[in-house]
C-alpha atoms as a printed R data frame, in Angstrom:
    type eleno elety resid chain resno      x       y       z
1   ATOM     1    CA   ASN     A     1 22.762 -26.717 -11.716
2   ATOM     2    CA   ARG     A     2 22.012 -24.191 -14.446
3   ATOM     3    CA   ILE     A     3 18.689 -23.349 -12.777
4   ATOM     4    CA   LEU     A     4 20.355 -22.925  -9.400
5   ATOM     5    CA   THR     A     5 23.078 -20.738 -10.924
6   ATOM     6    CA   SER     A     6 20.503 -18.583 -12.706
7   ATOM     7    CA   THR     A     7 18.443 -18.171  -9.550
8   ATOM     8    CA   ARG     A     8 21.548 -17.301  -7.549
9   ATOM     9    CA   ARG     A     9 22.463 -14.586 -10.045
10  ATOM    10    CA   LYS     A    10 18.960 -13.115  -9.805
11  ATOM    11    CA   ILE     A    11 19.152 -13.128  -6.016
12  ATOM    12    CA   ASP     A    12 22.570 -11.446  -6.087
13  ATOM    13    CA   ALA     A    13 21.277  -8.834  -8.535
14  ATOM    14    CA   LEU     A    14 18.255  -8.174  -6.326
15  ATOM    15    CA   ARG     A    15 20.445  -7.702  -3.295
16  ATOM    16    CA   GLU     A    16 22.509  -5.130  -5.191
17  ATOM    17    CA   PHE     A    17 19.335  -3.240  -6.183
18  ATOM    18    CA   ILE     A    18 18.023  -3.352  -2.618
19  ATOM    19    CA   LEU     A    19 21.345  -2.124  -1.208
20  ATOM    20    CA   GLN     A    20 21.413   0.742  -3.705
21  ATOM    21    CA   ILE     A    21 17.865   1.855  -2.880
22  ATOM    22    CA   LYS     A    22 18.455   1.617   0.884
23  ATOM    23    CA   GLN     A    23 21.630   3.682   0.609
24  ATOM    24    CA   GLU     A    24 19.929   6.323  -1.521
25  ATOM    25    CA   LEU     A    25 16.899   6.572   0.757
26  ATOM    26    CA   GLY     A    26 19.159   6.625   3.792
27  ATOM    27    CA   ALA     A    27 21.029   9.580   2.323
28  ATOM    28    CA   TYR     A    28 17.751  11.407   1.802
29  ATOM    29    CA   LEU     A    29 16.788  10.833   5.415
30  ATOM    30    CA   THR     A    30 20.197  11.998   6.618
31  ATOM    31    CA   GLN     A    31 20.057  15.120   4.470
32  ATOM    32    CA   ASP     A    32 16.601  15.937   5.879
33  ATOM    33    CA   LEU     A    33 15.143  16.465   2.410
34  ATOM    34    CA   ASN     A    34 11.703  15.397   3.572
35  ATOM    35    CA   ASN     A    35 11.726  18.234   6.123
36  ATOM    36    CA   ASP     A    36 10.208  16.112   8.846
37  ATOM    37    CA   PRO     A    37 10.834  17.281  12.430
38  ATOM    38    CA   MET     A    38 11.649  13.714  13.448
39  ATOM    39    CA   ILE     A    39 15.003  14.016  11.671
40  ATOM    40    CA   LEU     A    40 15.301  17.699  10.907
41  ATOM    41    CA   ALA     A    41 18.715  19.305  11.323
42  ATOM    42    CA   SER     A    42 19.697  22.967  11.150
43  ATOM    43    CA   ARG     A    43 18.184  24.107   7.855
44  ATOM    44    CA   THR     A    44 16.548  27.316   6.668
45  ATOM    45    CA   ILE     A    45 15.693  26.619   3.020
46  ATOM    46    CA   CYS     A    46 13.325  23.864   1.904
47  ATOM    47    CA   SER     A    47 13.452  22.641  -1.666
48  ATOM    48    CA   THR     A    48 10.988  19.973  -2.820
49  ATOM    49    CA   SER     A    49 11.233  19.992  -6.629
50  ATOM    50    CA   GLY     A    50 14.525  18.075  -6.699
51  ATOM    51    CA   VAL     A    51 13.307  15.729  -3.999
52  ATOM    52    CA   ASN     A    52 10.123  14.851  -5.881
53  ATOM    53    CA   GLN     A    53 12.069  14.213  -9.074
54  ATOM    54    CA   ARG     A    54 14.467  11.860  -7.280
55  ATOM    55    CA   LEU     A    55 11.610  10.101  -5.485
56  ATOM    56    CA   GLY     A    56 10.000   9.509  -8.876
57  ATOM    57    CA   GLU     A    57 13.198   7.814 -10.031
58  ATOM    58    CA   PHE     A    58 13.224   5.723  -6.848
59  ATOM    59    CA   GLU     A    59  9.641   4.650  -7.505
60  ATOM    60    CA   ILE     A    60 10.509   3.379 -10.993
61  ATOM    61    CA   LEU     A    61 13.571   1.509  -9.706
62  ATOM    62    CA   LEU     A    62 11.599   0.018  -6.826
63  ATOM    63    CA   LYS     A    63  8.802  -1.207  -9.121
64  ATOM    64    CA   SER     A    64 11.347  -2.796 -11.475
65  ATOM    65    CA   THR     A    65 13.071  -4.519  -8.556
66  ATOM    66    CA   ILE     A    66  9.776  -5.896  -7.225
67  ATOM    67    CA   GLU     A    67  8.839  -7.185 -10.700
68  ATOM    68    CA   LEU     A    68 12.227  -8.895 -10.985
69  ATOM    69    CA   ALA     A    69 11.811 -10.433  -7.541
70  ATOM    70    CA   ASN     A    70  8.357 -11.788  -8.400
71  ATOM    71    CA   GLU     A    71  9.780 -13.673 -11.381
72  ATOM    72    CA   PHE     A    72 11.409 -16.259  -9.151
73  ATOM    73    CA   ASN     A    73  9.183 -16.284  -6.081
74  ATOM    74    CA   ASN     A    74  9.586 -19.879  -4.913
75  ATOM    75    CA   ASN     A    75  8.744 -19.300  -1.224
76  ATOM    76    CA   SER     A    76 12.293 -20.236  -0.235
77  ATOM    77    CA   ASN     A    77 13.866 -18.731   2.870
78  ATOM    78    CA   GLU     A    78 15.992 -16.433   0.672
79  ATOM    79    CA   TRP     A    79 12.869 -15.166  -1.066
80  ATOM    80    CA   ILE     A    80 11.210 -14.477   2.300
81  ATOM    81    CA   ILE     A    81 14.190 -12.381   3.402
82  ATOM    82    CA   ILE     A    82 14.172 -10.415   0.129
83  ATOM    83    CA   GLU     A    83 10.409  -9.919   0.386
84  ATOM    84    CA   HIS     A    84 10.745  -8.404   3.861
85  ATOM    85    CA   ARG     A    85 13.624  -6.166   2.806
86  ATOM    86    CA   LEU     A    86 11.577  -4.879  -0.140
87  ATOM    87    CA   GLN     A    87  8.616  -4.209   2.143
88  ATOM    88    CA   LEU     A    88 10.829  -2.226   4.506
89  ATOM    89    CA   ILE     A    89 12.112  -0.150   1.585
90  ATOM    90    CA   LYS     A    90  8.541   0.426   0.379
91  ATOM    91    CA   ASP     A    91  7.619   1.672   3.842
92  ATOM    92    CA   LYS     A    92 10.585   4.060   3.904
93  ATOM    93    CA   PHE     A    93  9.720   5.256   0.422
94  ATOM    94    CA   GLN     A    94  6.149   6.024   1.450
95  ATOM    95    CA   TYR     A    95  7.463   7.743   4.563
96  ATOM    96    CA   LEU     A    96  9.526  10.085   2.399
97  ATOM    97    CA   LEU     A    97  6.888  10.538  -0.278
98  ATOM    98    CA   THR     A    98  4.091  11.591   2.063
99  ATOM    99    CA   ARG     A    99  6.312  14.200   3.714
100 ATOM   100    CA   SER     A   100  8.288  15.589   0.787
101 ATOM   101    CA   ASN     A   101  5.821  18.438   0.181
102 ATOM   102    CA   ARG     A   102  5.413  19.521   3.789
103 ATOM   103    CA   GLN     A   103  6.539  22.964   4.796
104 ATOM   104    CA   CYS     A   104  9.501  23.450   7.097
105 ATOM   105    CA   ARG     A   105  8.645  23.190  10.732
106 ATOM   106    CA   GLU     A   106 10.487  24.124  13.886
107 ATOM   107    CA   LEU     A   107 13.408  22.071  15.092
108 ATOM   108    CA   LYS     A   108 13.119  19.683  18.002
109 ATOM   109    CA   THR     A   109 13.223  21.118  21.486
110 ATOM   110    CA   ASN     A   110 14.615  19.432  24.578
111 ATOM   111    CA   SER     A   111 11.074  18.469  25.487
112 ATOM   112    CA   ASP     A   112 10.628  16.786  22.087
113 ATOM   113    CA   ILE     A   113 13.843  14.828  22.562
114 ATOM   114    CA   LYS     A   114 12.768  13.633  26.010
115 ATOM   115    CA   HIS     A   115  9.448  12.470  24.591
116 ATOM   116    CA   GLU     A   116 11.233  10.697  21.727
117 ATOM   117    CA   ILE     A   117 13.575   8.904  24.130
118 ATOM   118    CA   LEU     A   118 10.633   7.700  26.225
119 ATOM   119    CA   GLU     A   119  8.803   6.496  23.111
120 ATOM   120    CA   ILE     A   120 11.808   4.553  21.821
121 ATOM   121    CA   ASN     A   121 12.344   3.034  25.260
122 ATOM   122    CA   SER     A   122  8.721   1.880  25.260
123 ATOM   123    CA   GLN     A   123  9.119   0.327  21.800
124 ATOM   124    CA   LEU     A   124 12.264  -1.468  22.947
125 ATOM   125    CA   ASP     A   125 10.259  -2.867  25.873
126 ATOM   126    CA   HIS     A   126  7.756  -4.265  23.403
127 ATOM   127    CA   LEU     A   127 10.373  -5.750  21.047
128 ATOM   128    CA   GLU     A   128 12.319  -7.293  23.923
129 ATOM   129    CA   THR     A   129  9.161  -8.898  25.304
130 ATOM   130    CA   LEU     A   130  8.232 -10.103  21.826
131 ATOM   131    CA   THR     A   131 11.671 -11.633  21.302
132 ATOM   132    CA   HIS     A   132 11.530 -13.589  24.566
133 ATOM   133    CA   SER     A   133  7.947 -14.713  23.934
134 ATOM   134    CA   LEU     A   134  8.718 -16.400  20.602
135 ATOM   135    CA   GLU     A   135  9.087 -20.151  20.533
136 ATOM   136    CA   PRO     A   136 12.682 -21.446  20.673
137 ATOM   137    CA   ILE     A   137 14.230 -22.832  17.518
138 ATOM   138    CA   ASP     A   138 13.992 -26.604  17.194
139 ATOM   139    CA   ASN     A   139 16.849 -27.940  15.054
140 ATOM   140    CA   ASN     A   140 14.871 -31.147  14.558
141 ATOM   141    CA   GLU     A   141 11.877 -29.303  13.107
142 ATOM   142    CA   ILE     A   142 11.477 -30.358   9.466
143 ATOM   143    CA   ASN     A   143  8.237 -28.489   8.766
144 ATOM   144    CA   GLN     A   144  9.423 -25.645   6.556
145 ATOM   145    CA   ASN     A   145  6.235 -23.609   7.042
146 ATOM   146    CA   THR     A   146  6.792 -23.573  10.805
147 ATOM   147    CA   ASN     A   147 10.397 -22.460  10.379
148 ATOM   148    CA   ARG     A   148  9.462 -19.803   7.815
149 ATOM   149    CA   THR     A   149  6.800 -18.398  10.120
150 ATOM   150    CA   LYS     A   150  9.434 -18.015  12.829
151 ATOM   151    CA   LEU     A   151 11.800 -16.438  10.297
152 ATOM   152    CA   HIS     A   152  9.113 -13.907   9.321
153 ATOM   153    CA   ARG     A   153  8.661 -12.889  12.955
154 ATOM   154    CA   PHE     A   154 12.349 -12.474  13.710
155 ATOM   155    CA   ILE     A   155 12.941 -10.508  10.501
156 ATOM   156    CA   ARG     A   156 10.152  -8.099  11.432
157 ATOM   157    CA   ILE     A   157 11.697  -7.604  14.884
158 ATOM   158    CA   HIS     A   158 15.146  -7.082  13.345
159 ATOM   159    CA   ASP     A   159 13.813  -4.518  10.868
160 ATOM   160    CA   ASP     A   160 11.983  -2.661  13.641
161 ATOM   161    CA   LEU     A   161 15.236  -2.545  15.613
162 ATOM   162    CA   GLU     A   162 17.031  -1.086  12.592
163 ATOM   163    CA   ILE     A   163 14.415   1.658  12.342
164 ATOM   164    CA   LEU     A   164 14.788   2.475  16.040
165 ATOM   165    CA   ASN     A   165 18.559   2.522  15.625
166 ATOM   166    CA   GLU     A   166 18.275   5.120  12.852
167 ATOM   167    CA   ARG     A   167 16.025   7.255  15.041
168 ATOM   168    CA   LEU     A   168 18.471   7.039  17.939
169 ATOM   169    CA   ILE     A   169 21.379   8.096  15.738
170 ATOM   170    CA   LYS     A   170 19.503  11.161  14.533
171 ATOM   171    CA   ILE     A   171 18.380  12.106  18.045
172 ATOM   172    CA   ASN     A   172 21.931  11.683  19.317
173 ATOM   173    CA   ASP     A   173 23.339  13.895  16.540
174 ATOM   174    CA   TYR     A   174 20.805  16.608  17.209
175 ATOM   175    CA   SER     A   175 21.066  16.371  20.996
176 ATOM   176    CA   SER     A   176 24.843  16.822  20.870
177 ATOM   177    CA   SER     A   177 24.376  20.143  19.053
178 ATOM   178    CA   ILE     A   178 22.211  21.587  21.836
179 ATOM   179    CA   LEU     A   179 23.813  23.205  24.860
180 ATOM   180    CA   SER     A   180 21.578  22.611  27.851
181 ATOM   181    CA   ASN     A   181 21.598  21.408  31.432
182 ATOM   182    CA   ASP     A   182 19.975  18.155  30.277
183 ATOM   183    CA   GLN     A   183 22.610  17.315  27.689
184 ATOM   184    CA   ILE     A   184 24.705  15.026  29.913
185 ATOM   185    CA   ARG     A   185 21.641  13.156  31.148
186 ATOM   186    CA   GLN     A   186 20.276  12.812  27.613
187 ATOM   187    CA   THR     A   187 23.643  11.521  26.411
188 ATOM   188    CA   ASN     A   188 23.652   8.881  29.147
189 ATOM   189    CA   ASP     A   189 20.044   7.925  28.389
190 ATOM   190    CA   LEU     A   190 20.848   7.531  24.699
191 ATOM   191    CA   LYS     A   191 23.902   5.394  25.458
192 ATOM   192    CA   LEU     A   192 21.773   3.077  27.590
193 ATOM   193    CA   LEU     A   193 19.215   2.816  24.774
194 ATOM   194    CA   PHE     A   194 21.931   2.046  22.208
195 ATOM   195    CA   ASP     A   195 23.378  -0.665  24.470
196 ATOM   196    CA   ARG     A   196 19.970  -2.165  25.071
197 ATOM   197    CA   LEU     A   197 19.027  -2.098  21.393
198 ATOM   198    CA   ASN     A   198 22.302  -3.759  20.357
199 ATOM   199    CA   SER     A   199 21.824  -6.436  22.997
200 ATOM   200    CA   ILE     A   200 18.368  -7.317  21.643
201 ATOM   201    CA   LYS     A   201 19.678  -7.180  18.080
202 ATOM   202    CA   ARG     A   202 22.461  -9.675  18.881
203 ATOM   203    CA   ILE     A   203 19.913 -12.158  20.224
204 ATOM   204    CA   VAL     A   204 17.652 -11.733  17.190
205 ATOM   205    CA   ARG     A   205 20.637 -12.062  14.830
206 ATOM   206    CA   ILE     A   206 21.594 -15.381  16.446
207 ATOM   207    CA   TYR     A   207 18.043 -16.688  15.956
208 ATOM   208    CA   LEU     A   208 18.000 -15.488  12.341
209 ATOM   209    CA   ASP     A   209 21.311 -17.187  11.541
210 ATOM   210    CA   GLN     A   210 20.096 -20.446  13.083
211 ATOM   211    CA   LEU     A   211 16.820 -20.338  11.175
212 ATOM   212    CA   GLU     A   212 18.452 -19.492   7.853
213 ATOM   213    CA   LYS     A   213 20.883 -22.403   8.226
214 ATOM   214    CA   LEU     A   214 18.084 -24.755   9.300
215 ATOM   215    CA   LEU     A   215 15.871 -23.761   6.367
216 ATOM   216    CA   ALA     A   216 18.738 -24.090   3.893
217 ATOM   217    CA   GLN     A   217 19.687 -27.529   5.238
218 ATOM   218    CA   ASN     A   218 16.080 -28.739   5.134
219 ATOM   219    CA   GLU     A   219 15.734 -27.533   1.543
220 ATOM   220    CA   ILE     A   220 18.881 -29.446   0.575
221 ATOM   221    CA   ASN     A   221 17.601 -32.577   2.324
222 ATOM   222    CA   GLN     A   222 14.234 -32.294   0.579
223 ATOM   223    CA   SER     A   223 15.930 -31.831  -2.798
224 ATOM   224    CA   PHE     A   224 18.033 -34.972  -2.311
225 ATOM   225    CA   SER     A   225 14.942 -36.863  -1.159
226 ATOM   226    CA   GLN     A   226 13.027 -35.805  -4.274
227 ATOM   227    CA   LEU     A   227 15.939 -36.832  -6.498
228 ATOM   228    CA   ARG     A   228 16.074 -40.290  -4.920
229 ATOM   229    CA   THR     A   229 12.307 -40.660  -5.277
230 ATOM   230    CA   SER     A   230 12.356 -39.686  -8.952
231 ATOM   231    CA   LYS     A   231 15.005 -42.282  -9.825
């Protein structure tokens, strides 16, 4: 019980660290401090010194969090989820870091927005096909490796959907600030993409919940089985 309590505290602490880093990085993306045209809002002055300093602090915090996570890597389903979340944060961090020193570039045009909408729609096609192509969840499956492999796949799809959702939000915010003949059509296109994305996400979330419960139950059953064997 003491071991389980200690592990639970570490997991809870990790989740707090991960939430903090995601919120901080999300704020940086929203504030356009990396000056990338993908998310650039109306801005005339680019400042990178403060950004680089803050990114350095993020890097230290991220390394410490990863080291803490590695201390109790037991390949459980909770560890797998944390591992994927950390990888997603590392990817976002690298995304910011590689662009923090770029010069300001021009804002998106209507043509850029149209291209972005088509690209996101294509990626949603891929994720939707991928979701339907995955094997269904078997509640009688006791092989934890099989269930964890499925969990890995659904988590990757879910994380990709979250990234697309962020991109859609930024495109929608920027599109609403542009007065053009295409604005109504773009607004309708974006709404359809949001609806489609949320529909796929609901399906993936159901699969994830089922897998997490199945993995947790199998781990409990295995623990009881080991206890009976050791007596």
